Amino acid sequence: MSEEAVVKKPKRPLPKSRVMLNALVDSIYEDAYEAERKGEPVGWSTSIFPQEICATFGVPVLFPENNAAGIAARHDSTRFIQTSEGKLGYSNDICSYARLSIGMAHQIANDPDYEPPALRMPRPTFLLCATNSCFELLKWYECLSRELDIPIFMQDCLFNCFEEEPAVHRNKFGKSQILHNIQRMEEFFGKKFDWEKFEEIQKISGENSRLFDECVAMNDKNPSPLNGFDLFNYMAPMVIARGRRETTEVLLQLKREIQEHIDNGTTTFGSTKEEYRVDWEGIACWPNLGYNLKTMKKYGINCVTNGYVGAWSLHYTPGNLEEMASQYMLSSTNVLSTRSMMGKRSDVANRFGCDGMLCHVNRSCKYMTYHMFVGREIVEEKCKIPVVTFDGDQADPTIFNEAQFETRVQGLVEIMKQNKEGK
């Protein structure tokens, strides 16, 4: 090796909250692997299914969307996606999370002893599906059910066409599904449901939702105490362990760290000056997250807020199943028009003092992307800030173009700079 070889700069140690978060995620996966080894039930779930139910039964559940994001961030999504598109014949126009998890399921069903480099989930014995994010989830989970020959527990979250609070009959419908799923699970797991434990988990879930909302809100300071992409990491325990006390400890530690940054005027954005504050809209571009962050830092851009990360904060009265059902129906993209959704985004952008908005036009999430793409004028009119879009995908690396992304960022900076000079 040459004496002139460049010495790599050591990585900054992770904050305590991230160490705690990683340990929590590892323990959840290990519990699921252990259940698989023992021949006990293991579930795969859509990201916003009433997870309080299985937590009460003490049955491990993992989340393909969360897992797919991690695999994509490790640059290992392509081979699972290629299995779906090639061997199984699925179109590359459907959700890349679906393609990835269906490819993984096929591998598990046909080659269970193969251990890939990336973290693969244990073989599930049942599926949990809620339709509050998009209706492609239903077809995706039907494909998983056929591939693995396992049952689905459904929570149908009705589309809210008129943006009103769900009518009484809708909440009763949601409650009836929760009760029906509990009854079916008692039979499937061979266990009685513990209603006292259920209410305690509901309380913890509500406490964690409030804590997470508080952590997100603290990022409105200037300079922002967090690099905006940090929130994508801390979203993980809200997705997979919202009803656990360990998540409470992670969030309390995170809140202490944020407050310390605020008190000291420091930030996880690093030594780069925060020249511009931007609202990042949409799911992370997981395969290209490092490039996204590096490019934005080069231009002094910090993504201080993101509407997506708050989707897992659900607030309802413990013990009230109709309120719980209502919250799950209202928790994602099937309940708001473009005008309402982008109006909410505008309010957040104003509160956080954003100079612009950067929207990920995500090929895999067309419904969410549609709101942002056609609603950009609402934000520009209400906030008087530029809105720029770029093309990408949440797990498929073939969609993203580095040159396009930097060009769009440059254009955004040019307008934000002119606006600041004009003021």
XYZ file of C-alpha atoms in Angstrom:
423
model
C 0.000 0.000 0.000
C 1.304 3.449 -0.893
C 2.515 5.687 1.920
C 0.404 8.413 0.355
C -2.798 6.382 0.727
C -5.655 8.525 1.988
C -6.608 7.835 5.592
C -10.368 7.566 5.952
C -11.964 9.998 8.348
C -13.371 8.086 11.333
C -17.141 8.042 11.604
C -18.768 10.030 14.353
C -20.051 7.780 17.136
C -23.796 7.257 17.144
C -25.778 9.178 19.773
C -27.081 7.113 22.660
C -30.637 7.234 21.312
C -29.528 5.594 18.034
C -27.635 2.888 19.908
C -30.779 2.201 21.934
C -32.905 2.229 18.773
C -30.620 -0.250 16.989
C -30.650 -2.570 20.006
C -34.458 -2.458 20.083
C -34.774 -3.306 16.388
C -32.230 -6.133 16.724
C -34.148 -7.600 19.663
C -37.435 -7.501 17.728
C -35.888 -9.384 14.810
C -34.219 -11.897 17.132
C -37.557 -12.577 18.853
C -39.081 -13.287 15.442
C -36.190 -15.562 14.401
C -36.478 -17.426 17.698
C -40.218 -17.921 17.187
C -39.529 -19.290 13.704
C -36.937 -21.713 15.089
C -39.479 -22.948 17.654
C -42.267 -23.284 15.100
C -44.303 -20.533 16.777
C -46.444 -17.894 14.995
C -44.674 -15.001 13.236
C -46.510 -12.233 11.375
C -45.803 -9.850 8.510
C -47.835 -6.638 8.627
C -48.616 -3.527 6.630
C -47.137 -0.515 8.373
C -50.320 0.895 9.959
C -52.290 -2.173 11.053
C -53.590 -2.096 14.682
C -50.358 -3.551 16.054
C -51.677 -3.307 19.621
C -53.589 -6.562 19.017
C -50.650 -8.877 18.296
C -48.563 -7.080 20.930
C -51.216 -8.130 23.445
C -50.972 -11.741 22.294
C -47.172 -11.519 22.614
C -46.715 -12.705 19.021
C -43.766 -11.220 17.054
C -44.661 -9.179 13.977
C -42.323 -7.700 11.367
C -43.092 -5.104 8.706
C -42.125 -5.650 5.040
C -42.185 -1.907 4.270
C -39.758 -1.163 7.092
C -37.607 -4.147 6.144
C -37.606 -3.150 2.460
C -36.452 0.357 3.360
C -33.527 -1.086 5.322
C -32.558 -3.472 2.512
C -32.767 -0.657 -0.051
C -30.617 1.609 2.129
C -28.027 -1.192 2.205
C -28.105 -1.281 -1.622
C -29.343 -4.878 -1.657
C -32.867 -4.518 -3.022
C -32.165 -5.271 -6.676
C -31.948 -9.068 -6.495
C -35.279 -9.444 -4.702
C -36.924 -7.037 -7.168
C -35.392 -8.915 -10.109
C -36.898 -12.168 -8.813
C -40.354 -10.573 -8.851
C -39.968 -8.963 -12.267
C -38.128 -11.853 -13.926
C -39.017 -15.263 -12.555
C -42.455 -14.277 -11.226
C -43.437 -11.847 -13.999
C -44.588 -8.864 -11.929
C -44.616 -5.465 -13.640
C -41.926 -2.964 -12.704
C -44.706 -0.387 -12.500
C -46.039 -1.681 -9.162
C -44.725 -0.703 -5.723
C -41.054 -1.630 -5.264
C -41.696 -2.546 -1.615
C -44.235 -5.084 -2.917
C -41.836 -6.412 -5.557
C -39.073 -6.720 -2.977
C -41.145 -8.538 -0.354
C -42.826 -10.841 -2.904
C -39.371 -11.750 -4.241
C -38.208 -12.411 -0.688
C -41.306 -14.502 0.054
C -40.669 -16.590 -3.062
C -37.093 -17.174 -1.963
C -38.221 -18.147 1.548
C -40.829 -20.560 0.161
C -38.489 -22.207 -2.325
C -35.020 -21.933 -0.774
C -35.514 -21.539 3.000
C -31.896 -22.437 3.869
C -30.339 -19.668 1.771
C -29.055 -16.773 3.894
C -28.632 -13.572 1.866
C -26.220 -10.786 2.874
C -29.062 -8.434 3.819
C -31.368 -8.937 6.762
C -34.112 -11.290 5.603
C -37.271 -11.682 7.638
C -38.270 -15.057 9.114
C -40.954 -17.044 7.330
C -44.368 -15.759 8.454
C -47.287 -17.924 9.474
C -49.904 -15.163 9.051
C -50.348 -11.701 7.516
C -51.901 -8.460 8.795
C -53.258 -6.014 6.202
C -54.844 -2.578 6.674
C -55.892 -0.537 3.642
C -55.285 2.945 5.063
C -52.164 3.741 2.997
C -53.179 2.519 -0.442
C -55.353 -0.168 -1.962
C -52.415 -1.837 -3.718
C -51.594 -3.245 -0.270
C -54.560 -5.604 -0.547
C -53.349 -7.160 -3.811
C -49.758 -7.252 -2.528
C -50.783 -9.211 0.570
C -52.993 -11.521 -1.461
C -49.883 -12.365 -3.505
C -47.891 -13.009 -0.313
C -50.716 -15.184 1.009
C -50.702 -17.317 -2.148
C -46.902 -17.532 -2.270
C -46.596 -18.664 1.361
C -50.021 -20.346 1.738
C -50.917 -18.459 4.921
C -54.017 -16.520 6.122
C -54.593 -12.751 6.163
C -56.193 -10.775 9.006
C -57.814 -7.723 7.373
C -58.577 -4.230 8.716
C -60.498 -2.437 5.976
C -60.014 1.332 6.340
C -62.727 3.024 4.338
C -61.834 5.710 1.837
C -63.007 9.086 3.127
C -64.162 10.884 -0.022
C -65.625 13.921 1.733
C -62.903 14.681 4.322
C -65.242 14.615 7.250
C -64.847 12.951 10.616
C -65.832 9.307 10.087
C -69.558 8.801 10.639
C -70.706 6.679 13.584
C -71.493 3.696 11.351
C -67.958 3.792 9.894
C -66.380 3.732 13.341
C -68.663 0.888 14.368
C -67.587 -0.983 11.230
C -63.911 -0.476 12.158
C -64.553 -1.583 15.738
C -66.348 -4.717 14.533
C -63.290 -5.647 12.473
C -60.972 -5.217 15.459
C -63.205 -7.477 17.547
C -63.490 -10.004 14.710
C -59.707 -10.101 14.266
C -59.222 -10.625 18.005
C -61.680 -13.551 17.912
C -59.970 -15.103 14.875
C -56.533 -14.652 16.464
C -57.645 -16.333 19.673
C -58.497 -19.369 17.574
C -55.362 -19.119 15.405
C -52.883 -18.595 18.277
C -54.703 -20.811 20.763
C -54.599 -18.031 23.389
C -57.176 -15.952 25.235
C -56.992 -12.210 24.669
C -55.916 -10.167 27.713
C -58.043 -7.001 27.681
C -56.170 -5.367 30.585
C -52.839 -5.840 28.826
C -54.422 -4.519 25.622
C -55.447 -1.278 27.339
C -51.974 -0.881 28.855
C -50.377 -1.277 25.409
C -52.836 1.288 24.031
C -51.688 3.742 26.729
C -48.024 3.167 25.847
C -48.825 3.606 22.147
C -50.496 6.950 22.884
C -47.606 8.095 25.063
C -45.097 7.221 22.352
C -47.170 9.042 19.740
C -47.148 12.205 21.868
C -43.407 11.904 22.518
C -42.615 11.455 18.838
C -44.768 14.458 17.894
C -42.915 16.538 20.488
C -39.526 15.491 19.088
C -40.609 16.397 15.546
C -41.960 19.778 16.708
C -38.668 20.669 18.432
C -36.980 20.710 15.043
C -38.569 24.088 14.211
C -35.694 25.922 15.933
C -33.137 27.830 13.902
C -30.651 26.299 13.418
C -32.533 23.029 13.401
C -31.161 20.655 16.091
C -31.527 17.677 13.738
C -30.533 16.933 10.216
C -33.965 16.282 8.709
C -33.098 12.748 7.637
C -32.531 11.781 11.289
C -36.295 11.592 11.655
C -36.420 8.801 9.070
C -34.321 6.702 11.461
C -36.404 7.472 14.563
C -39.567 6.677 12.627
C -38.592 2.967 12.782
C -39.664 2.207 16.384
C -42.961 4.005 15.760
C -43.595 1.669 12.825
C -42.574 -1.620 14.432
C -42.810 -1.076 18.214
C -45.160 1.792 18.994
C -46.686 -0.067 21.972
C -43.412 -0.945 23.712
C -41.761 0.738 26.702
C -38.370 0.427 25.009
C -39.638 2.846 22.363
C -40.593 5.273 25.131
C -37.007 5.137 26.426
C -35.584 5.743 22.945
C -37.826 8.772 22.412
C -37.141 10.226 25.870
C -33.411 9.945 25.172
C -33.869 11.532 21.748
C -35.829 14.391 23.290
C -33.019 14.997 25.805
C -30.459 15.041 23.000
C -32.542 17.470 20.926
C -32.929 19.788 23.914
C -29.181 19.655 24.501
C -28.585 20.706 20.886
C -31.079 23.556 21.279
C -29.442 24.731 24.516
C -25.947 24.599 22.993
C -26.865 25.940 19.557
C -25.552 22.747 17.933
C -27.013 20.447 15.300
C -26.580 16.974 13.799
C -26.432 18.768 10.432
C -22.736 19.063 11.224
C -20.298 21.884 10.601
C -22.016 22.937 7.363
C -23.942 26.170 7.807
C -27.700 25.839 7.465
C -28.221 28.328 4.636
C -31.630 27.071 3.575
C -34.426 25.232 5.394
C -36.451 22.869 3.242
C -39.528 20.692 3.704
C -38.781 17.256 2.203
C -42.036 15.735 1.024
C -42.566 12.056 0.421
C -40.951 8.783 1.406
C -37.167 8.708 1.559
C -35.277 7.732 -1.563
C -33.668 4.905 0.438
C -31.134 3.574 -2.103
C -29.833 7.114 -2.651
C -30.181 8.608 0.816
C -26.442 9.184 1.231
C -26.194 10.990 -2.102
C -29.296 13.065 -1.317
C -27.849 14.192 2.008
C -24.352 14.849 0.647
C -25.671 16.905 -2.263
C -27.984 19.008 -0.116
C -25.257 19.642 2.439
C -23.028 20.895 -0.373
C -25.559 23.641 -0.976
C -26.283 24.332 2.705
C -29.764 22.756 2.598
C -31.235 21.088 5.674
C -34.552 19.225 5.412
C -36.013 20.359 8.712
C -39.433 18.725 8.416
C -41.261 15.941 6.617
C -44.974 15.146 6.610
C -44.441 11.418 6.071
C -42.727 10.641 9.383
C -45.784 11.560 11.460
C -48.095 8.931 9.947
C -47.562 6.556 12.891
C -48.665 8.942 15.637
C -52.153 7.778 16.582
C -54.101 9.448 19.383
C -57.197 7.844 20.915
C -58.652 7.075 24.340
C -57.372 3.691 25.597
C -60.252 1.248 25.775
C -62.357 3.107 23.195
C -62.341 0.810 20.165
C -64.382 3.160 17.987
C -61.845 5.951 18.515
C -59.053 3.486 17.815
C -60.726 2.346 14.592
C -61.252 5.979 13.578
C -57.574 6.814 14.094
C -56.479 3.915 11.914
C -58.895 5.046 9.202
C -57.540 8.614 9.385
C -53.854 7.741 9.658
C -52.696 7.890 6.059
C -53.310 9.028 2.497
C -56.821 7.695 1.859
C -58.600 10.426 3.824
C -57.538 13.792 2.374
C -57.930 15.651 -0.901
C -54.953 17.290 -2.555
C -56.092 20.723 -1.348
C -56.344 19.608 2.279
C -53.126 17.583 2.279
C -51.039 20.321 0.669
C -52.743 22.908 2.874
C -51.482 20.994 5.898
C -48.019 20.767 4.329
C -48.105 24.532 3.763
C -48.938 25.201 7.406
C -46.004 23.036 8.512
C -43.615 24.689 6.032
C -44.596 28.112 7.378
C -44.230 27.027 11.001
C -40.752 25.579 10.406
C -39.603 28.640 8.482
C -38.928 26.744 5.286
C -37.360 28.509 2.329
C -38.502 25.846 -0.132
C -40.005 22.403 -0.596
C -38.325 19.412 -2.228
C -40.763 16.721 -3.372
C -39.764 13.129 -4.115
C -41.884 12.034 -7.082
C -41.842 8.407 -6.002
C -42.651 6.000 -8.812
C -43.760 3.386 -6.279
C -46.156 5.573 -4.321
C -48.276 7.164 -7.007
C -51.144 8.223 -4.770
C -48.940 10.212 -2.387
C -46.920 11.581 -5.307
C -50.065 12.721 -7.093
C -50.970 15.009 -4.185
C -47.553 16.645 -4.201
C -47.167 16.888 -7.943
C -50.507 18.561 -8.662
C -50.650 20.439 -5.345
C -47.352 22.300 -5.575
C -49.137 25.497 -6.635
C -51.065 25.482 -3.345
C -47.798 25.526 -1.385
C -46.224 28.169 -3.630
C -49.261 30.409 -3.258
C -49.736 29.936 0.501
C -46.078 29.970 1.586
C -44.472 32.072 -1.168
C -41.703 29.500 -1.491
C -40.461 27.482 -4.485
C -41.452 23.817 -4.832
C -39.168 21.531 -6.837
C -39.697 17.860 -7.721
C -37.255 15.088 -8.586
C -37.821 11.538 -9.824
C -36.907 8.559 -7.677
C -38.143 5.462 -5.914
C -38.301 4.170 -2.355
C -36.503 0.869 -3.074
C -35.758 0.537 -6.812
C -32.379 2.191 -7.537
C -32.881 2.183 -11.316
C -35.277 5.149 -11.259
C -33.089 7.779 -9.576
C -30.697 9.965 -11.586
C -27.944 11.780 -9.676
C -27.490 14.479 -12.332
C -31.198 15.277 -12.375
C -31.313 15.477 -8.593
C -28.410 17.909 -8.360
C -29.779 20.019 -11.192
C -33.137 20.310 -9.413
C -31.394 21.180 -6.137
C -29.368 23.859 -7.916
C -32.546 25.345 -9.367
C -34.186 25.326 -5.941
C -31.174 27.062 -4.376
C -31.153 29.707 -7.090
C -34.774 30.671 -6.390
C -34.376 30.509 -2.591
C -31.300 32.726 -2.833
C -33.159 35.281 -4.953
C -36.046 35.286 -2.485
C -33.686 35.933 0.442
C -31.911 38.722 -1.395
C -35.288 40.216 -2.322
C -36.273 40.350 1.349
